[in-house]
N, CA, C, O and CB atoms as a CASP TS submission, in Angstrom:
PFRMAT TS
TARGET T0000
AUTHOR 0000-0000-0000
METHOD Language model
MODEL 1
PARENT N/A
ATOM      1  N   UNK     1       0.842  -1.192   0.000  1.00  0.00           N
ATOM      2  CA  UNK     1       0.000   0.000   0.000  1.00  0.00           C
ATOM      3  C   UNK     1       0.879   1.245   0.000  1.00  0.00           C
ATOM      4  O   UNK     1       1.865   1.310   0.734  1.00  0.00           O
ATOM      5  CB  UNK     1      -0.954   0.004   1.222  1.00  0.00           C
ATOM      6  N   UNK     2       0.521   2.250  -0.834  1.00  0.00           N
ATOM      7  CA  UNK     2       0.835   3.696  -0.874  1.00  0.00           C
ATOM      8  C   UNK     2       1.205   4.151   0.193  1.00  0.00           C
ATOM      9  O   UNK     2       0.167   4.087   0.852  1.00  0.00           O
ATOM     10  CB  UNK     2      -0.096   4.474  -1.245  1.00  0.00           C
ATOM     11  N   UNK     3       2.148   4.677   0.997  1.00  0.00           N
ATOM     12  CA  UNK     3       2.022   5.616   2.298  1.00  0.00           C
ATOM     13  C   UNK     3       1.916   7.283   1.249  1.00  0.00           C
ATOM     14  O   UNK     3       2.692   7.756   0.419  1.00  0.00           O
ATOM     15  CB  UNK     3       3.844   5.406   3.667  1.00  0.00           C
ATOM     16  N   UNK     4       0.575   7.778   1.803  1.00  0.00           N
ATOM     17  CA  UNK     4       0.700   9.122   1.151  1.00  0.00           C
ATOM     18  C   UNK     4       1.471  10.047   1.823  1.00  0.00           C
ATOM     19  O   UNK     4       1.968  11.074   1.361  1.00  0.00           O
ATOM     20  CB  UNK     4      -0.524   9.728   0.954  1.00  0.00           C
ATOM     21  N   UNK     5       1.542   9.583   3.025  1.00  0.00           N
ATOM     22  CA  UNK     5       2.669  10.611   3.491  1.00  0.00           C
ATOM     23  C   UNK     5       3.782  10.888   2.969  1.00  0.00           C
ATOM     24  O   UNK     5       4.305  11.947   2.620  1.00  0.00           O
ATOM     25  CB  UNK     5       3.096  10.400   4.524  1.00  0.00           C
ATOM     26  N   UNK     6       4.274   9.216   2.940  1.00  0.00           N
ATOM     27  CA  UNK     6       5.764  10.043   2.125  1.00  0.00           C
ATOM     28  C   UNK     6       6.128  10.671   0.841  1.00  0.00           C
ATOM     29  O   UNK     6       7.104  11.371   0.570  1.00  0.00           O
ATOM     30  CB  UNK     6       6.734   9.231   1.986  1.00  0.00           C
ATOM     31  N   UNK     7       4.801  10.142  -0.149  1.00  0.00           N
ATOM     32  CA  UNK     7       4.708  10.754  -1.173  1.00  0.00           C
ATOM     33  C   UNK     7       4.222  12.127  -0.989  1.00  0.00           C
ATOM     34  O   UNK     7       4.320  12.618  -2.113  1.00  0.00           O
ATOM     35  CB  UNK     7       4.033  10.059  -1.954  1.00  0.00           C
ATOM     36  N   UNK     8       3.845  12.842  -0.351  1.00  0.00           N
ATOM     37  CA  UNK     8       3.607  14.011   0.127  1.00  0.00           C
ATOM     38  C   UNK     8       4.833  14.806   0.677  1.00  0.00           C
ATOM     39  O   UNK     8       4.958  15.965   0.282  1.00  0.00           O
ATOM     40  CB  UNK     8       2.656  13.827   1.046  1.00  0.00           C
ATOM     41  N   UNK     9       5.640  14.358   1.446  1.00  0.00           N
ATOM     42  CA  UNK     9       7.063  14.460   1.973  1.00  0.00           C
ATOM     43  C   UNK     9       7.831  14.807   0.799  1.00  0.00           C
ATOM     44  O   UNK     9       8.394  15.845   0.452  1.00  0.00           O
ATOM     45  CB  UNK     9       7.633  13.122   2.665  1.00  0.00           C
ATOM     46  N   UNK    10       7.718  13.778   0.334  1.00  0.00           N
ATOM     47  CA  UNK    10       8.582  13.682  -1.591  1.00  0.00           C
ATOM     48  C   UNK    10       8.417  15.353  -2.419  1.00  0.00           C
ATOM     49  O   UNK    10       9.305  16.186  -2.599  1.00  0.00           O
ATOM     50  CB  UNK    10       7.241  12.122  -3.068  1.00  0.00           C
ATOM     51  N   UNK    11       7.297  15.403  -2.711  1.00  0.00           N
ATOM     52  CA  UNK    11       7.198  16.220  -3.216  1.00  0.00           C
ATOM     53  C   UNK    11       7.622  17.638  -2.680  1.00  0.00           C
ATOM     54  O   UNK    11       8.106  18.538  -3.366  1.00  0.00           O
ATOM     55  CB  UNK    11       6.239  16.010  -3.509  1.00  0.00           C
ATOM     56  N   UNK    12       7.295  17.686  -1.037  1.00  0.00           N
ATOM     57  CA  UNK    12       7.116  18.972  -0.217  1.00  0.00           C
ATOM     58  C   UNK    12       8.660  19.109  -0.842  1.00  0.00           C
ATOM     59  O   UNK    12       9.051  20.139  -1.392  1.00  0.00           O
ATOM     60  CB  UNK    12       6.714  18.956   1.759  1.00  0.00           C
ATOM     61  N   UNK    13       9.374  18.058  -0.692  1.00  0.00           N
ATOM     62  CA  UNK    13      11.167  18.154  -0.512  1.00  0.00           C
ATOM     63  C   UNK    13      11.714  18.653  -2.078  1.00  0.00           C
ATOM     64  O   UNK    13      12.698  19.376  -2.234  1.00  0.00           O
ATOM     65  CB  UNK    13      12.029  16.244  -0.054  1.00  0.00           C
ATOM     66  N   UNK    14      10.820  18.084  -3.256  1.00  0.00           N
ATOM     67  CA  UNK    14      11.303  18.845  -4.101  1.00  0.00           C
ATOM     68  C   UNK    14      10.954  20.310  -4.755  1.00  0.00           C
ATOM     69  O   UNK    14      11.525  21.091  -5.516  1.00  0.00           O
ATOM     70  CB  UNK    14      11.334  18.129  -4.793  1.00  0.00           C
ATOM     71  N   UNK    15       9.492  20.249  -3.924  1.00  0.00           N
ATOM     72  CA  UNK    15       9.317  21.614  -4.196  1.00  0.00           C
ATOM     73  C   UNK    15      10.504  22.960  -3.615  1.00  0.00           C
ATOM     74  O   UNK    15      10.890  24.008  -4.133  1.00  0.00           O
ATOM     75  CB  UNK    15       7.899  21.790  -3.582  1.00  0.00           C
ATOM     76  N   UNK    16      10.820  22.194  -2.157  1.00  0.00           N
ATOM     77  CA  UNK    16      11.981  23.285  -1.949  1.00  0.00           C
ATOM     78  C   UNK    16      13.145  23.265  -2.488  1.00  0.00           C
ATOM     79  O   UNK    16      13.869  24.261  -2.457  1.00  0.00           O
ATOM     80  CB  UNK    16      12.350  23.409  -0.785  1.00  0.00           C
ATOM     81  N   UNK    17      13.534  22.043  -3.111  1.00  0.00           N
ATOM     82  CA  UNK    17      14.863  21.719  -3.821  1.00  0.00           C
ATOM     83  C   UNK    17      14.221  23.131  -4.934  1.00  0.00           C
ATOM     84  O   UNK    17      14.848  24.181  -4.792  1.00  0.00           O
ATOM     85  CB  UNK    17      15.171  19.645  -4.596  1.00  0.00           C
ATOM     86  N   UNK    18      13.078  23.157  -5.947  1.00  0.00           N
ATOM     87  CA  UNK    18      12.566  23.713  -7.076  1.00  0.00           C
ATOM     88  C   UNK    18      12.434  25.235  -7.009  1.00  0.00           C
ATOM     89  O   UNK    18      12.460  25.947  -8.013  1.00  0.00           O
ATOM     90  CB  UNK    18      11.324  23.100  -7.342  1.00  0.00           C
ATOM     91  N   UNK    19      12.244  25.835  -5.347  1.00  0.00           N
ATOM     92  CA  UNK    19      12.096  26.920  -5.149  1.00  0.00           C
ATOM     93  C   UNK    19      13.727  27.639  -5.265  1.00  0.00           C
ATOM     94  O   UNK    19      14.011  28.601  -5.978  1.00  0.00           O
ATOM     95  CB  UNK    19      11.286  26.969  -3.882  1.00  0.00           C
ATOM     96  N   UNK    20      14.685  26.875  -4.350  1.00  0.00           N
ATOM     97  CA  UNK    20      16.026  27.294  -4.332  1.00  0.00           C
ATOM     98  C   UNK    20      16.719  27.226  -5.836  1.00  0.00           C
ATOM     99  O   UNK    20      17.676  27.889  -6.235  1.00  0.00           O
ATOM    100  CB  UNK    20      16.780  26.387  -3.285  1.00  0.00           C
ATOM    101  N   UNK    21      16.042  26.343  -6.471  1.00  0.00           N
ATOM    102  CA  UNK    21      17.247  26.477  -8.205  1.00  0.00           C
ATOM    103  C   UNK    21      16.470  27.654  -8.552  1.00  0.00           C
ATOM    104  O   UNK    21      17.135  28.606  -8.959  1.00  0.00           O
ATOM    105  CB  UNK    21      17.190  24.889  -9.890  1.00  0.00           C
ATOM    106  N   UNK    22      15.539  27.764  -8.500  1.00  0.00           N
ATOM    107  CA  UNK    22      14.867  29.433  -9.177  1.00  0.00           C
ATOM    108  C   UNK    22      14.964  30.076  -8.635  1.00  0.00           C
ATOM    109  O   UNK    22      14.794  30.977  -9.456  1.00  0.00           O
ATOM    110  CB  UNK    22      13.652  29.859  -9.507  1.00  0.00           C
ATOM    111  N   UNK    23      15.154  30.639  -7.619  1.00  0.00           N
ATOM    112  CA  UNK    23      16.029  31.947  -6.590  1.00  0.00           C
ATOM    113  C   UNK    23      17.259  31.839  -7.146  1.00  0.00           C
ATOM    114  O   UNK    23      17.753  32.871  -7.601  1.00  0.00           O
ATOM    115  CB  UNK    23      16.221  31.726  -4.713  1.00  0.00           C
ATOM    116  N   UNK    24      17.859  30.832  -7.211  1.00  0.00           N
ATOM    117  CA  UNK    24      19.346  31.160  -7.417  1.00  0.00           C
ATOM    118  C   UNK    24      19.314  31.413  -8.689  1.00  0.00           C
ATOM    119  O   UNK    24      19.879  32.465  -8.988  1.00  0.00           O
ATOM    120  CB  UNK    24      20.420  30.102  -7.074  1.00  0.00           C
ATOM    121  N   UNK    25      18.875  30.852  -9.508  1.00  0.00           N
ATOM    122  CA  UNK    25      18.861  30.893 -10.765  1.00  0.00           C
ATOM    123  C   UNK    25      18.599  32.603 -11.718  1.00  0.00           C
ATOM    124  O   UNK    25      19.186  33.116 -12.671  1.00  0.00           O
ATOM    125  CB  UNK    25      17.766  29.807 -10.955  1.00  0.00           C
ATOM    126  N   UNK    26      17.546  32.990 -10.939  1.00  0.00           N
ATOM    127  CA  UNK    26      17.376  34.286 -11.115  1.00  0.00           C
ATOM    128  C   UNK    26      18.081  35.505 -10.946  1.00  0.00           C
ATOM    129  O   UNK    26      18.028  36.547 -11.600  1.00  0.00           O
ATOM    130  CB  UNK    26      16.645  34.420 -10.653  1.00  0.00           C
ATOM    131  N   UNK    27      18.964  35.089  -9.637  1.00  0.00           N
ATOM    132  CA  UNK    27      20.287  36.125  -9.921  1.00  0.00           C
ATOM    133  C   UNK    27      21.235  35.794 -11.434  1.00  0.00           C
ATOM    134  O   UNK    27      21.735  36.645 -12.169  1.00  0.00           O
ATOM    135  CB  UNK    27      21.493  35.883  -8.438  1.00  0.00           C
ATOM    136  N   UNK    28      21.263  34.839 -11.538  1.00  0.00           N
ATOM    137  CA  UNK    28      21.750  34.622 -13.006  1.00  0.00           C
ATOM    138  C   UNK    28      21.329  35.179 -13.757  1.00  0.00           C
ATOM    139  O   UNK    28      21.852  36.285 -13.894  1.00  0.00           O
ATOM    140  CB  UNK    28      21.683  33.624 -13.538  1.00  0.00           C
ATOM    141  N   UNK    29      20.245  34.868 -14.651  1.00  0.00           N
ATOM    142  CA  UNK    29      19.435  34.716 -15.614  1.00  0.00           C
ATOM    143  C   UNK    29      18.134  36.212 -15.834  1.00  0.00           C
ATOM    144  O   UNK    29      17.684  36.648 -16.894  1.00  0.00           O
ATOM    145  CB  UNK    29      18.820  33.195 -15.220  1.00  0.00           C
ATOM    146  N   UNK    30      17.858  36.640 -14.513  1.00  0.00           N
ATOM    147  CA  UNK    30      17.264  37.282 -14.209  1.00  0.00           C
ATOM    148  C   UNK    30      15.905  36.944 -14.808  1.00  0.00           C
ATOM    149  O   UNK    30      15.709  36.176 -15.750  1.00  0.00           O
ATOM    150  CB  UNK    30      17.825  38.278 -14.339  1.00  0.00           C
ATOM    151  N   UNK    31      14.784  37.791 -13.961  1.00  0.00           N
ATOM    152  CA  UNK    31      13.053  37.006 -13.384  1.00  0.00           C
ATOM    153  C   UNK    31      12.666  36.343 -14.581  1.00  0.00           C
ATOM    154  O   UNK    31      12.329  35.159 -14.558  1.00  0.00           O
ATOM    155  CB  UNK    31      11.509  38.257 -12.901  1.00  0.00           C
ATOM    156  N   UNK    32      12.699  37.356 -16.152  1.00  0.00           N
ATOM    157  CA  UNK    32      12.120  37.039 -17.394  1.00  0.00           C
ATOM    158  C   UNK    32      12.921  36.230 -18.220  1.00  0.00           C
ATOM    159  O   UNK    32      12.604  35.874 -19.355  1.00  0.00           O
ATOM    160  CB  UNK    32      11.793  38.155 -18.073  1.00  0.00           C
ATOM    161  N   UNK    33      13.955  35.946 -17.638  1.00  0.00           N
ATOM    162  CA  UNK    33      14.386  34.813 -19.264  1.00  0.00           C
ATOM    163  C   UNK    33      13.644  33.466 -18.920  1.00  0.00           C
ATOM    164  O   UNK    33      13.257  33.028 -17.837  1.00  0.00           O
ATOM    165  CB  UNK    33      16.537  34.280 -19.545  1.00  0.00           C
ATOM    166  N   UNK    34      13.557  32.852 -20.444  1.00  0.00           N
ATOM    167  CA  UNK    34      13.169  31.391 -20.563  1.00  0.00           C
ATOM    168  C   UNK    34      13.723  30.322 -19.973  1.00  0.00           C
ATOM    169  O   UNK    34      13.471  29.131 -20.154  1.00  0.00           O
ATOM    170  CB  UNK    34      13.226  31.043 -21.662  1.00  0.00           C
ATOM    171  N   UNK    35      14.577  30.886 -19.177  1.00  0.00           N
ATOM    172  CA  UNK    35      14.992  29.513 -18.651  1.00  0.00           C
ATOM    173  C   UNK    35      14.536  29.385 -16.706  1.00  0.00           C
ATOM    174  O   UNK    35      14.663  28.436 -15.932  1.00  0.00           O
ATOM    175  CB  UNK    35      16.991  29.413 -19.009  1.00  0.00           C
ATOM    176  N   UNK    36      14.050  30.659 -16.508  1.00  0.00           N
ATOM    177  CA  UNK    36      13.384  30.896 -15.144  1.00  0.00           C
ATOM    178  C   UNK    36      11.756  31.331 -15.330  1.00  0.00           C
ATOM    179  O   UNK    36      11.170  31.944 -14.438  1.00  0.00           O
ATOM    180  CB  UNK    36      14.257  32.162 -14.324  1.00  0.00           C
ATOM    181  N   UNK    37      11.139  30.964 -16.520  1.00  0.00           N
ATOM    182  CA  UNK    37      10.108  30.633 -16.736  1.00  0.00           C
ATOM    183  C   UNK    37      10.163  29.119 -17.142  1.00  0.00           C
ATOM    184  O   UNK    37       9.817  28.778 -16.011  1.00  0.00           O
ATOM    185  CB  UNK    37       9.605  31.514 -17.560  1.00  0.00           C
ATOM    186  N   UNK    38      10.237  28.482 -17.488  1.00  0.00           N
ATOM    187  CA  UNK    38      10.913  27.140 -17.339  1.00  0.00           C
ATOM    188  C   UNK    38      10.798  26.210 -16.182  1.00  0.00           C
ATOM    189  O   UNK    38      10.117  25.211 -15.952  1.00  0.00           O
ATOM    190  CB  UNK    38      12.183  27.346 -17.424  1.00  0.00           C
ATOM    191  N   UNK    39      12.022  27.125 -15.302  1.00  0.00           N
ATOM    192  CA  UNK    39      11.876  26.378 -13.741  1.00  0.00           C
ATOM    193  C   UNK    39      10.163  27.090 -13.120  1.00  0.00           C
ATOM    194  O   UNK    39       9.548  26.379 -12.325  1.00  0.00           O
ATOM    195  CB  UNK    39      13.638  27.075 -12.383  1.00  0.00           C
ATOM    196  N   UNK    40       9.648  28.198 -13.462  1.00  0.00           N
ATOM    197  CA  UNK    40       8.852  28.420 -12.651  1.00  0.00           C
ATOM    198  C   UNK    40       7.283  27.503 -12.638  1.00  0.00           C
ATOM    199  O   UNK    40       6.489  27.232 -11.737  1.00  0.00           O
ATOM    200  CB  UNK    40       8.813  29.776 -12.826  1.00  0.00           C
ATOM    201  N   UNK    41       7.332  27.171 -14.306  1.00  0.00           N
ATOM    202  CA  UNK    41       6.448  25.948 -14.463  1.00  0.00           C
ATOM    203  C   UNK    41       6.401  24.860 -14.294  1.00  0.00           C
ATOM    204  O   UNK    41       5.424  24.128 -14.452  1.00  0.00           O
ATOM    205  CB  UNK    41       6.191  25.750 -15.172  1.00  0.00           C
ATOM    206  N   UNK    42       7.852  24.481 -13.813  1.00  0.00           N
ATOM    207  CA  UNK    42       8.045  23.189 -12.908  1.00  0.00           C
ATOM    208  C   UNK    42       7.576  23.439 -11.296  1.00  0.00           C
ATOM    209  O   UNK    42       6.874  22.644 -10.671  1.00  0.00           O
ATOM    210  CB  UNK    42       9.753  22.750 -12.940  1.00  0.00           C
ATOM    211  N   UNK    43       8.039  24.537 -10.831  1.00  0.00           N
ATOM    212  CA  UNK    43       7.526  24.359  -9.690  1.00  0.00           C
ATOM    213  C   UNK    43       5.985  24.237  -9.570  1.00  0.00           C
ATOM    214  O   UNK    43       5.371  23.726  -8.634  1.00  0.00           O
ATOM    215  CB  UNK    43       7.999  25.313  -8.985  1.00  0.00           C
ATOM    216  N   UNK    44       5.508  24.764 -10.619  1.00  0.00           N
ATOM    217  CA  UNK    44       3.492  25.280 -10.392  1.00  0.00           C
ATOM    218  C   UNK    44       3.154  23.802 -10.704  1.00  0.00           C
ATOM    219  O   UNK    44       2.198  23.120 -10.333  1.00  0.00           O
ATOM    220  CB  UNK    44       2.427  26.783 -11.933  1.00  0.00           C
ATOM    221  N   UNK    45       4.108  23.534 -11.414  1.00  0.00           N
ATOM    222  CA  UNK    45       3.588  21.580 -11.542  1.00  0.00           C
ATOM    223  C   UNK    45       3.660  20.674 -10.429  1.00  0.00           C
ATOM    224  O   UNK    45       2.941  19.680 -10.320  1.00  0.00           O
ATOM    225  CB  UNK    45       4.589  20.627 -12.571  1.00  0.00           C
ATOM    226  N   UNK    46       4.552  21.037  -9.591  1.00  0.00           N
ATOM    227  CA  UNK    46       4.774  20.121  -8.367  1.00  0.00           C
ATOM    228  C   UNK    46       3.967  20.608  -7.556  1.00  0.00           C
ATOM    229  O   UNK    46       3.364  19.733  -6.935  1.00  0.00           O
ATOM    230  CB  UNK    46       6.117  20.018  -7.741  1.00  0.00           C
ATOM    231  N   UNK    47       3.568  22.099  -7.173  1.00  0.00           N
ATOM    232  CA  UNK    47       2.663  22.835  -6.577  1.00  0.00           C
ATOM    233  C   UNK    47       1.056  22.253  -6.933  1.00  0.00           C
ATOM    234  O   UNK    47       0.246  22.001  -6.040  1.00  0.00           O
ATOM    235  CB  UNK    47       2.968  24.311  -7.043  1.00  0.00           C
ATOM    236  N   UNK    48       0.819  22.124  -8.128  1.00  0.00           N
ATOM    237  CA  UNK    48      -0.257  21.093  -8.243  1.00  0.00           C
ATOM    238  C   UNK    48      -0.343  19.769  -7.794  1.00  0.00           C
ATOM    239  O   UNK    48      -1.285  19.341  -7.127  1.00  0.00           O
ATOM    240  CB  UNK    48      -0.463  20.935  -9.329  1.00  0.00           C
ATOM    241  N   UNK    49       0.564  19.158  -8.128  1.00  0.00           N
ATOM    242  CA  UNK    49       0.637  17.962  -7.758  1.00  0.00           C
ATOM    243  C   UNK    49       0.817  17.268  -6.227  1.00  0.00           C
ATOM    244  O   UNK    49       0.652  16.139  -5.767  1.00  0.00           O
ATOM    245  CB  UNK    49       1.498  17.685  -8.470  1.00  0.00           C
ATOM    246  N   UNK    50       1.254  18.599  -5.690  1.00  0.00           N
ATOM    247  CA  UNK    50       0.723  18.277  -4.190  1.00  0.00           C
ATOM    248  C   UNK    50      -0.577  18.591  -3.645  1.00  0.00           C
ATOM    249  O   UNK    50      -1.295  18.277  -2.696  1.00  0.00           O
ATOM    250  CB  UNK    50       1.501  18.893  -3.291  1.00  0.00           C
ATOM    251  N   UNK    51      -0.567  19.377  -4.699  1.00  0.00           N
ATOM    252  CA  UNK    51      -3.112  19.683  -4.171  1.00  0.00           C
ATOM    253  C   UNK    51      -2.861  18.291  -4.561  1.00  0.00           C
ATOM    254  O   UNK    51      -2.431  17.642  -3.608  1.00  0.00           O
ATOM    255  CB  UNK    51      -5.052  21.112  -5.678  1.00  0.00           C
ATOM    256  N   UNK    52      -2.957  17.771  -5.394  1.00  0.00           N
ATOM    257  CA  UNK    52      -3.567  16.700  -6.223  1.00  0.00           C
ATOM    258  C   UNK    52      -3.837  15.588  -4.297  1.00  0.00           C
ATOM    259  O   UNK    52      -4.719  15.266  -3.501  1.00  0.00           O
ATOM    260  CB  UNK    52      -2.029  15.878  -7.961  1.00  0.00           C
ATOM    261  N   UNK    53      -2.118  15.444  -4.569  1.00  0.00           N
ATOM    262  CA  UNK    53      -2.308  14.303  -3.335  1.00  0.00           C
ATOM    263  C   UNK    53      -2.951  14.945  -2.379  1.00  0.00           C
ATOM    264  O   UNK    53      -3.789  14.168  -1.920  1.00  0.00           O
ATOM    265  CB  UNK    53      -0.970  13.665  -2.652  1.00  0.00           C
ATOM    266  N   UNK    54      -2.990  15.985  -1.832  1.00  0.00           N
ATOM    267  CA  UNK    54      -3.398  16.435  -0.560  1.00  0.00           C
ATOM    268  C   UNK    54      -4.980  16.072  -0.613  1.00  0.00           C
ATOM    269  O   UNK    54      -5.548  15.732   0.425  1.00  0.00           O
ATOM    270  CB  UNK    54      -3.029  18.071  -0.310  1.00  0.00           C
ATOM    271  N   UNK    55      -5.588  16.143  -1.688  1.00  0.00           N
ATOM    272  CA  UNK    55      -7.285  16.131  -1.321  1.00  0.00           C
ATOM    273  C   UNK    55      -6.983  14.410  -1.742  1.00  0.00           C
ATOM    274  O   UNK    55      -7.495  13.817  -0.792  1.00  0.00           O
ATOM    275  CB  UNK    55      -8.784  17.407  -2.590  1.00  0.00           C
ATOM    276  N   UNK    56      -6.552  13.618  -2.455  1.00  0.00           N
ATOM    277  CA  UNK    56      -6.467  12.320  -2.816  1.00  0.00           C
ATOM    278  C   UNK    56      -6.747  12.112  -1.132  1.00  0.00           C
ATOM    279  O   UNK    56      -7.851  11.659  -0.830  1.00  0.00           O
ATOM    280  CB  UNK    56      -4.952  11.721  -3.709  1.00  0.00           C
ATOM    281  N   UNK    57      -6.041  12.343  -0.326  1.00  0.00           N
ATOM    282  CA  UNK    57      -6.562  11.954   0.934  1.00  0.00           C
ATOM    283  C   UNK    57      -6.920  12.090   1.881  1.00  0.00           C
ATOM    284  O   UNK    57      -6.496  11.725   2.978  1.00  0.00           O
ATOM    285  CB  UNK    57      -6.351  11.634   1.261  1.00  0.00           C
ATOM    286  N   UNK    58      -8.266  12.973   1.399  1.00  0.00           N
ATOM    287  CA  UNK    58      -9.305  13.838   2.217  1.00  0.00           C
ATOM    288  C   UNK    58     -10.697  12.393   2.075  1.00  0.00           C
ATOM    289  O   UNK    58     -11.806  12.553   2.585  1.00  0.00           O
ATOM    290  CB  UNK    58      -9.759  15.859   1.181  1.00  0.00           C
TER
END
């Protein structure tokens, strides 16, 4: 069986891994290039995907 927790854990952990490459990244690249729009739609994807699980186990 699934533990949703840790798959919940999982994600929480890469969302912050996802938040820190796009902070850092942005001093690089700065807010508007394509490559920090890029990371920022990865994060809104993992950001979904933890609603997803979170009501999965409501």
């Amino acid at each position: 069986m699934l533990n949703y927790q840790n798959v919940i854990s999982d994600i929480e952990l890469a969302i912050e891994r996802k938040r820190y490459e796009l902070n850092n990244a942005a001093e690089t690249y700065g807010v508007l290039s394509d490559y920090i729009l890029g990371l920022s739609k990865e994060l809104d994807e993992l950001l979904n995907k933890l609603d997803r699980e979170k009501q999965s186990v409501k």
